PDB file of C-alpha atoms in Angstrom:
ATOM      1  CA  UNK A 114       0.035   0.116  -0.171  1.00  0.00           C
ATOM      2  CA  UNK A 115       1.561   3.290  -1.419  1.00  0.00           C
ATOM      3  CA  UNK A 116       0.106   6.456   0.640  1.00  0.00           C
ATOM      4  CA  UNK A 117       1.734   9.964   1.186  1.00  0.00           C
ATOM      5  CA  UNK A 118       2.865  11.234   4.455  1.00  0.00           C
ATOM      6  CA  UNK A 119      -0.748  14.123   4.385  1.00  0.00           C
ATOM      7  CA  UNK A 120      -2.990  11.716   3.479  1.00  0.00           C
ATOM      8  CA  UNK A 121      -1.769  10.121   7.132  1.00  0.00           C
ATOM      9  CA  UNK A 122      -1.620  13.806   8.628  1.00  0.00           C
ATOM     10  CA  UNK A 123       1.580  13.720   9.072  1.00  0.00           C
ATOM     11  CA  UNK A 124       3.748  16.908   8.686  1.00  0.00           C
ATOM     12  CA  UNK A 125       6.993  16.167   6.191  1.00  0.00           C
ATOM     13  CA  UNK A 126       9.725  18.268   7.443  1.00  0.00           C
ATOM     14  CA  UNK A 127      12.586  17.117   5.544  1.00  0.00           C
ATOM     15  CA  UNK A 128      13.062  13.658   2.522  1.00  0.00           C
ATOM     16  CA  UNK A 129      12.146  10.535   4.957  1.00  0.00           C
ATOM     17  CA  UNK A 130      11.708  13.294   7.771  1.00  0.00           C
ATOM     18  CA  UNK A 131       8.359  14.543   9.317  1.00  0.00           C
ATOM     19  CA  UNK A 132       6.550  14.038  12.651  1.00  0.00           C
ATOM     20  CA  UNK A 133       2.306  13.439  13.581  1.00  0.00           C
ATOM     21  CA  UNK A 134       0.724  15.770  16.294  1.00  0.00           C
ATOM     22  CA  UNK A 135      -1.322  13.058  18.294  1.00  0.00           C
ATOM     23  CA  UNK A 136      -4.652  13.900  19.190  1.00  0.00           C
ATOM     24  CA  UNK A 137      -5.565  14.832  22.924  1.00  0.00           C
ATOM     25  CA  UNK A 138      -2.429  16.422  24.083  1.00  0.00           C
ATOM     26  CA  UNK A 139      -1.111  17.321  21.479  1.00  0.00           C
ATOM     27  CA  UNK A 140       1.604  15.356  21.456  1.00  0.00           C
ATOM     28  CA  UNK A 141       5.082  14.769  19.014  1.00  0.00           C
ATOM     29  CA  UNK A 142       5.928  11.997  17.365  1.00  0.00           C
ATOM     30  CA  UNK A 143       8.276  12.434  14.818  1.00  0.00           C
ATOM     31  CA  UNK A 144      10.304   9.363  11.891  1.00  0.00           C
ATOM     32  CA  UNK A 145      12.871   8.969  10.284  1.00  0.00           C
ATOM     33  CA  UNK A 146      13.465   7.461   7.460  1.00  0.00           C
ATOM     34  CA  UNK A 147      16.478   5.174   6.080  1.00  0.00           C
ATOM     35  CA  UNK A 148      17.734   2.297   4.051  1.00  0.00           C
ATOM     36  CA  UNK A 149      15.254  -0.775   5.314  1.00  0.00           C
ATOM     37  CA  UNK A 150      14.911   1.024   8.388  1.00  0.00           C
ATOM     38  CA  UNK A 151      12.499   3.761  10.831  1.00  0.00           C
ATOM     39  CA  UNK A 152      13.301   5.669  13.705  1.00  0.00           C
ATOM     40  CA  UNK A 153      10.004   6.582  15.397  1.00  0.00           C
ATOM     41  CA  UNK A 154      11.059   9.300  18.162  1.00  0.00           C
ATOM     42  CA  UNK A 155       8.443   9.485  20.669  1.00  0.00           C
ATOM     43  CA  UNK A 156       5.765   6.280  21.331  1.00  0.00           C
ATOM     44  CA  UNK A 157       1.920   8.287  22.685  1.00  0.00           C
ATOM     45  CA  UNK A 158       0.600   7.846  24.810  1.00  0.00           C
ATOM     46  CA  UNK A 159      -1.289   4.474  25.389  1.00  0.00           C
ATOM     47  CA  UNK A 160      -0.603   0.711  23.623  1.00  0.00           C
ATOM     48  CA  UNK A 161      -3.333   1.552  21.676  1.00  0.00           C
ATOM     49  CA  UNK A 162      -1.680   4.445  19.825  1.00  0.00           C
ATOM     50  CA  UNK A 163       1.489   3.223  19.524  1.00  0.00           C
ATOM     51  CA  UNK A 164      -0.082   0.779  17.810  1.00  0.00           C
ATOM     52  CA  UNK A 165      -1.491   3.213  15.132  1.00  0.00           C
ATOM     53  CA  UNK A 166       1.936   4.930  15.047  1.00  0.00           C
ATOM     54  CA  UNK A 167       3.730   2.149  14.011  1.00  0.00           C
ATOM     55  CA  UNK A 168       1.531   1.206  11.255  1.00  0.00           C
ATOM     56  CA  UNK A 169       1.504   4.560   9.945  1.00  0.00           C
ATOM     57  CA  UNK A 170       5.528   4.648   9.785  1.00  0.00           C
ATOM     58  CA  UNK A 171       5.242   1.304   8.488  1.00  0.00           C
ATOM     59  CA  UNK A 172       3.177   2.565   5.496  1.00  0.00           C
ATOM     60  CA  UNK A 173       5.070   5.568   4.573  1.00  0.00           C
ATOM     61  CA  UNK A 174       8.699   3.872   5.351  1.00  0.00           C
ATOM     62  CA  UNK A 175       8.064   0.565   3.608  1.00  0.00           C
ATOM     63  CA  UNK A 176       9.198  -1.583   6.217  1.00  0.00           C
ATOM     64  CA  UNK A 177       9.003  -2.129   9.900  1.00  0.00           C
ATOM     65  CA  UNK A 178      10.215   0.620  12.752  1.00  0.00           C
ATOM     66  CA  UNK A 179      13.732  -0.728  13.787  1.00  0.00           C
ATOM     67  CA  UNK A 180      14.908   2.130  16.204  1.00  0.00           C
ATOM     68  CA  UNK A 181      12.742   3.751  18.691  1.00  0.00           C
ATOM     69  CA  UNK A 182      13.830   7.507  20.857  1.00  0.00           C
ATOM     70  CA  UNK A 183      12.431   8.076  24.069  1.00  0.00           C
ATOM     71  CA  UNK A 184      13.312  11.893  24.779  1.00  0.00           C
ATOM     72  CA  UNK A 185      11.961  11.499  28.300  1.00  0.00           C
ATOM     73  CA  UNK A 186      10.328   9.308  31.089  1.00  0.00           C
ATOM     74  CA  UNK A 187       6.624  11.134  30.174  1.00  0.00           C
ATOM     75  CA  UNK A 188       3.559   8.640  30.056  1.00  0.00           C
ATOM     76  CA  UNK A 189       2.393  10.522  26.836  1.00  0.00           C
ATOM     77  CA  UNK A 190       6.058  10.160  25.314  1.00  0.00           C
ATOM     78  CA  UNK A 191       6.815   6.398  26.587  1.00  0.00           C
ATOM     79  CA  UNK A 192       3.170   5.015  27.303  1.00  0.00           C
ATOM     80  CA  UNK A 193       3.256   3.623  23.550  1.00  0.00           C
ATOM     81  CA  UNK A 194       6.540   1.457  23.898  1.00  0.00           C
ATOM     82  CA  UNK A 195       5.304  -1.914  23.323  1.00  0.00           C
ATOM     83  CA  UNK A 196       3.536  -1.098  20.491  1.00  0.00           C
ATOM     84  CA  UNK A 197       7.204  -1.209  18.762  1.00  0.00           C
ATOM     85  CA  UNK A 198       8.034  -4.833  19.348  1.00  0.00           C
ATOM     86  CA  UNK A 199      11.722  -6.073  18.125  1.00  0.00           C
ATOM     87  CA  UNK A 200      12.842  -2.334  17.829  1.00  0.00           C
ATOM     88  CA  UNK A 201      15.787  -0.970  19.355  1.00  0.00           C
ATOM     89  CA  UNK A 202      14.785   1.360  22.146  1.00  0.00           C
ATOM     90  CA  UNK A 203      16.736   4.502  23.124  1.00  0.00           C
ATOM     91  CA  UNK A 204      16.793   6.828  26.039  1.00  0.00           C
ATOM     92  CA  UNK A 205      18.718   9.759  28.569  1.00  0.00           C
ATOM     93  CA  UNK A 206      20.485   7.662  30.719  1.00  0.00           C
ATOM     94  CA  UNK A 207      18.925   7.251  33.949  1.00  0.00           C
ATOM     95  CA  UNK A 208      15.360   6.633  32.761  1.00  0.00           C
ATOM     96  CA  UNK A 209      15.301   2.903  33.052  1.00  0.00           C
ATOM     97  CA  UNK A 210      15.615   3.126  36.568  1.00  0.00           C
ATOM     98  CA  UNK A 211      12.792   5.630  36.302  1.00  0.00           C
ATOM     99  CA  UNK A 212      10.073   3.182  34.094  1.00  0.00           C
ATOM    100  CA  UNK A 213      12.413   0.422  36.347  1.00  0.00           C
ATOM    101  CA  UNK A 214      11.274   1.601  40.354  1.00  0.00           C
ATOM    102  CA  UNK A 215       7.489   0.835  41.337  1.00  0.00           C
ATOM    103  CA  UNK A 216       6.486   3.854  42.602  1.00  0.00           C
ATOM    104  CA  UNK A 217       7.568   5.931  40.085  1.00  0.00           C
ATOM    105  CA  UNK A 218       5.526   3.828  37.856  1.00  0.00           C
ATOM    106  CA  UNK A 219       2.591   4.246  40.346  1.00  0.00           C
ATOM    107  CA  UNK A 220       3.010   7.539  39.344  1.00  0.00           C
ATOM    108  CA  UNK A 221       3.012   7.881  35.867  1.00  0.00           C
ATOM    109  CA  UNK A 222       0.059   5.563  35.987  1.00  0.00           C
ATOM    110  CA  UNK A 223      -1.737   7.779  38.222  1.00  0.00           C
ATOM    111  CA  UNK A 224      -0.334  10.939  36.405  1.00  0.00           C
ATOM    112  CA  UNK A 225      -1.916   9.567  33.406  1.00  0.00           C
ATOM    113  CA  UNK A 226      -5.384   9.085  34.686  1.00  0.00           C
ATOM    114  CA  UNK A 227      -5.463  12.408  36.296  1.00  0.00           C
ATOM    115  CA  UNK A 228      -4.756  13.937  32.570  1.00  0.00           C
ATOM    116  CA  UNK A 229      -7.175  11.458  31.302  1.00  0.00           C
ATOM    117  CA  UNK A 230      -6.571   8.898  30.217  1.00  0.00           C
ATOM    118  CA  UNK A 231      -8.952   5.873  30.426  1.00  0.00           C
ATOM    119  CA  UNK A 232      -7.634   3.917  33.743  1.00  0.00           C
ATOM    120  CA  UNK A 233      -7.574   0.355  31.954  1.00  0.00           C
ATOM    121  CA  UNK A 234      -5.467   1.855  29.335  1.00  0.00           C
ATOM    122  CA  UNK A 235      -3.009   3.120  31.830  1.00  0.00           C
ATOM    123  CA  UNK A 236      -2.381  -0.007  33.308  1.00  0.00           C
ATOM    124  CA  UNK A 237      -2.505  -1.974  30.490  1.00  0.00           C
ATOM    125  CA  UNK A 238       0.582   0.184  29.394  1.00  0.00           C
ATOM    126  CA  UNK A 239       2.026   0.667  32.406  1.00  0.00           C
ATOM    127  CA  UNK A 240       2.497  -3.172  32.902  1.00  0.00           C
ATOM    128  CA  UNK A 241       4.003  -3.226  29.476  1.00  0.00           C
ATOM    129  CA  UNK A 242       6.078  -1.139  29.832  1.00  0.00           C
ATOM    130  CA  UNK A 243       9.286  -1.113  27.632  1.00  0.00           C
ATOM    131  CA  UNK A 244      13.201   0.196  29.247  1.00  0.00           C
ATOM    132  CA  UNK A 245      15.959   1.435  26.668  1.00  0.00           C
ATOM    133  CA  UNK A 246      17.867  -1.155  25.844  1.00  0.00           C
ATOM    134  CA  UNK A 247      20.198   1.986  25.037  1.00  0.00           C
ATOM    135  CA  UNK A 248      21.289   4.700  27.735  1.00  0.00           C
ATOM    136  CA  UNK A 249      22.787   7.959  25.813  1.00  0.00           C
ATOM    137  CA  UNK A 250      24.972   9.669  28.536  1.00  0.00           C
ATOM    138  CA  UNK A 251      26.572  11.905  25.875  1.00  0.00           C
ATOM    139  CA  UNK A 252      26.117  11.670  21.887  1.00  0.00           C
ATOM    140  CA  UNK A 253      25.077   8.519  20.141  1.00  0.00           C
ATOM    141  CA  UNK A 254      25.738   8.515  16.104  1.00  0.00           C
ATOM    142  CA  UNK A 255      22.873   6.215  15.139  1.00  0.00           C
ATOM    143  CA  UNK A 256      23.777   5.154  11.424  1.00  0.00           C
ATOM    144  CA  UNK A 257      20.317   4.644   9.573  1.00  0.00           C
ATOM    145  CA  UNK A 258      21.562   3.050   6.393  1.00  0.00           C
ATOM    146  CA  UNK A 259      21.481   4.389   2.908  1.00  0.00           C
ATOM    147  CA  UNK A 260      23.879   7.469   4.019  1.00  0.00           C
ATOM    148  CA  UNK A 261      21.952   8.913   6.637  1.00  0.00           C
ATOM    149  CA  UNK A 262      23.052   9.172  10.457  1.00  0.00           C
ATOM    150  CA  UNK A 263      21.019  10.345  13.023  1.00  0.00           C
ATOM    151  CA  UNK A 264      22.834  12.187  16.269  1.00  0.00           C
ATOM    152  CA  UNK A 265      20.935  11.224  19.778  1.00  0.00           C
ATOM    153  CA  UNK A 266      22.047  14.269  22.928  1.00  0.00           C
ATOM    154  CA  UNK A 267      21.228  14.265  25.873  1.00  0.00           C
ATOM    155  CA  UNK A 268      21.141  17.506  26.807  1.00  0.00           C
ATOM    156  CA  UNK A 269      19.338  17.154  30.344  1.00  0.00           C
ATOM    157  CA  UNK A 270      18.427  17.397  33.078  1.00  0.00           C
ATOM    158  CA  UNK A 271      15.785  19.874  32.287  1.00  0.00           C
ATOM    159  CA  UNK A 272      12.585  19.328  31.906  1.00  0.00           C
ATOM    160  CA  UNK A 273      13.465  16.268  33.818  1.00  0.00           C
ATOM    161  CA  UNK A 274      15.572  14.660  35.231  1.00  0.00           C
ATOM    162  CA  UNK A 275      16.132  12.745  31.553  1.00  0.00           C
ATOM    163  CA  UNK A 276      16.289  14.232  28.470  1.00  0.00           C
ATOM    164  CA  UNK A 277      17.127  13.299  25.098  1.00  0.00           C
ATOM    165  CA  UNK A 278      17.003  15.561  21.799  1.00  0.00           C
ATOM    166  CA  UNK A 279      17.324  13.879  18.373  1.00  0.00           C
ATOM    167  CA  UNK A 280      19.268  15.739  15.353  1.00  0.00           C
ATOM    168  CA  UNK A 281      18.620  14.838  11.378  1.00  0.00           C
ATOM    169  CA  UNK A 282      21.354  16.206   9.671  1.00  0.00           C
ATOM    170  CA  UNK A 283      20.260  17.667   5.669  1.00  0.00           C
ATOM    171  CA  UNK A 284      18.506  20.667   4.219  1.00  0.00           C
ATOM    172  CA  UNK A 285      17.127  21.810   6.761  1.00  0.00           C
ATOM    173  CA  UNK A 286      18.410  20.183   9.657  1.00  0.00           C
ATOM    174  CA  UNK A 287      15.417  18.877  12.130  1.00  0.00           C
ATOM    175  CA  UNK A 288      16.063  19.122  15.583  1.00  0.00           C
ATOM    176  CA  UNK A 289      12.837  16.890  17.841  1.00  0.00           C
ATOM    177  CA  UNK A 290      13.227  18.805  21.234  1.00  0.00           C
ATOM    178  CA  UNK A 291      10.853  16.203  23.492  1.00  0.00           C
ATOM    179  CA  UNK A 292       9.492  18.752  25.896  1.00  0.00           C
ATOM    180  CA  UNK A 293      12.457  20.183  25.980  1.00  0.00           C
ATOM    181  CA  UNK A 294      10.017  23.561  23.816  1.00  0.00           C
ATOM    182  CA  UNK A 295       6.365  23.628  24.071  1.00  0.00           C
ATOM    183  CA  UNK A 296       5.052  25.601  21.162  1.00  0.00           C
ATOM    184  CA  UNK A 297       1.483  24.860  21.902  1.00  0.00           C
ATOM    185  CA  UNK A 298       1.738  26.063  26.101  1.00  0.00           C
ATOM    186  CA  UNK A 299       3.943  27.521  28.184  1.00  0.00           C
ATOM    187  CA  UNK A 300       6.553  24.761  28.904  1.00  0.00           C
ATOM    188  CA  UNK A 301       5.326  22.829  31.928  1.00  0.00           C
ATOM    189  CA  UNK A 302       7.858  21.977  35.206  1.00  0.00           C
ATOM    190  CA  UNK A 303       6.677  19.485  36.825  1.00  0.00           C
ATOM    191  CA  UNK A 304       8.107  17.821  39.831  1.00  0.00           C
ATOM    192  CA  UNK A 305      10.666  15.995  38.242  1.00  0.00           C
ATOM    193  CA  UNK A 306      12.259  19.271  36.407  1.00  0.00           C
ATOM    194  CA  UNK A 307      15.556  20.425  36.930  1.00  0.00           C
ATOM    195  CA  UNK A 308      14.635  24.565  35.785  1.00  0.00           C
ATOM    196  CA  UNK A 309      18.147  25.602  37.211  1.00  0.00           C
ATOM    197  CA  UNK A 310      19.534  23.574  34.356  1.00  0.00           C
ATOM    198  CA  UNK A 311      17.355  24.410  31.390  1.00  0.00           C
ATOM    199  CA  UNK A 312      18.078  27.635  29.932  1.00  0.00           C
ATOM    200  CA  UNK A 313      21.580  25.658  29.700  1.00  0.00           C
ATOM    201  CA  UNK A 314      19.953  22.523  27.989  1.00  0.00           C
ATOM    202  CA  UNK A 315      18.377  24.975  25.484  1.00  0.00           C
ATOM    203  CA  UNK A 316      21.856  26.579  24.856  1.00  0.00           C
ATOM    204  CA  UNK A 317      22.857  22.950  23.919  1.00  0.00           C
ATOM    205  CA  UNK A 318      19.930  22.407  21.491  1.00  0.00           C
ATOM    206  CA  UNK A 319      20.631  25.496  19.845  1.00  0.00           C
ATOM    207  CA  UNK A 320      24.564  24.962  19.515  1.00  0.00           C
ATOM    208  CA  UNK A 321      23.226  21.419  18.513  1.00  0.00           C
ATOM    209  CA  UNK A 322      20.645  22.771  15.695  1.00  0.00           C
ATOM    210  CA  UNK A 323      22.087  26.085  14.480  1.00  0.00           C
ATOM    211  CA  UNK A 324      20.105  29.154  13.111  1.00  0.00           C
ATOM    212  CA  UNK A 325      18.809  26.663  10.145  1.00  0.00           C
ATOM    213  CA  UNK A 326      17.381  23.992  11.992  1.00  0.00           C
ATOM    214  CA  UNK A 327      13.438  23.348  12.215  1.00  0.00           C
ATOM    215  CA  UNK A 328      12.904  22.735  16.102  1.00  0.00           C
ATOM    216  CA  UNK A 329      10.086  20.127  16.604  1.00  0.00           C
ATOM    217  CA  UNK A 330       8.280  20.695  19.750  1.00  0.00           C
ATOM    218  CA  UNK A 331       7.026  17.932  22.244  1.00  0.00           C
ATOM    219  CA  UNK A 332       3.739  19.681  21.767  1.00  0.00           C
ATOM    220  CA  UNK A 333       2.548  22.005  19.040  1.00  0.00           C
ATOM    221  CA  UNK A 334       3.515  23.648  15.563  1.00  0.00           C
ATOM    222  CA  UNK A 335       7.452  23.766  14.253  1.00  0.00           C
ATOM    223  CA  UNK A 336       9.287  26.448  15.498  1.00  0.00           C
ATOM    224  CA  UNK A 337      12.720  28.372  14.009  1.00  0.00           C
ATOM    225  CA  UNK A 338      15.973  28.939  16.261  1.00  0.00           C
ATOM    226  CA  UNK A 339      14.353  32.844  17.488  1.00  0.00           C
ATOM    227  CA  UNK A 340      11.654  30.345  18.948  1.00  0.00           C
ATOM    228  CA  UNK A 341      13.763  28.034  21.059  1.00  0.00           C
ATOM    229  CA  UNK A 342      16.077  31.615  21.954  1.00  0.00           C
ATOM    230  CA  UNK A 343      12.707  33.772  23.301  1.00  0.00           C
ATOM    231  CA  UNK A 344      11.700  30.426  24.982  1.00  0.00           C
ATOM    232  CA  UNK A 345      15.237  30.086  27.033  1.00  0.00           C
ATOM    233  CA  UNK A 346      14.936  33.594  28.560  1.00  0.00           C
ATOM    234  CA  UNK A 347      11.441  33.441  29.378  1.00  0.00           C
ATOM    235  CA  UNK A 348      12.806  30.611  31.311  1.00  0.00           C
ATOM    236  CA  UNK A 349      15.604  31.781  32.756  1.00  0.00           C
ATOM    237  CA  UNK A 350      13.382  34.723  34.046  1.00  0.00           C
ATOM    238  CA  UNK A 351      10.857  32.264  35.330  1.00  0.00           C
ATOM    239  CA  UNK A 352      12.765  30.104  37.439  1.00  0.00           C
ATOM    240  CA  UNK A 353      15.164  33.156  38.101  1.00  0.00           C
ATOM    241  CA  UNK A 354      18.599  31.309  36.892  1.00  0.00           C
ATOM    242  CA  UNK A 355      20.966  33.741  35.894  1.00  0.00           C
ATOM    243  CA  UNK A 356      23.183  33.613  32.601  1.00  0.00           C
TER     244      UNK A 356
END
């Protein structure tokens, strides 16, 4: 079956690179297609959502999803991960500890239910939580074949204690920011945020992507470097972080 990105509601950002704005929480999932490979960035808020992402990604790529990168351990980004059976899973170092801890898992489930996820779907997702096979502590270059390489960079702590970004070189370069950047609302700083480090994480993000990159927020529309810079300054002022 041959379908276009637009027919499935995906936003194509560059050749073989795009993103999907998931319903309800407006959470972003990314797709990078390589030679016989496909990388998904973030997995959605439930197993059902993960299955839909996997199915659509396979239609667009023409083959199965081989890699999954999780930007941070919040339910709307990780609960669909178990749908990607057989994929190599990457995450920031320390994420596995969060996902393995009984208390942390219960907090994830409770947070999802408070935000409106069906309790049965939340329970199902927690029972099936996937831990990263590969933990990124600095930078990790992922070869997807066909000359396509993707850089995974641990730039946290910031939005959480564990934050990963995904840089796709090309024209334009595309940076999947996770919730380090939000466009559809004010960046959320929960109890696991490290506000004192957040502006520095965005400086690192800008260093990686540069002035001409497309920055894909965890929630909302694609933005440019100036938006990221402005949000960095707003966060510094909001949390009293000197620069």
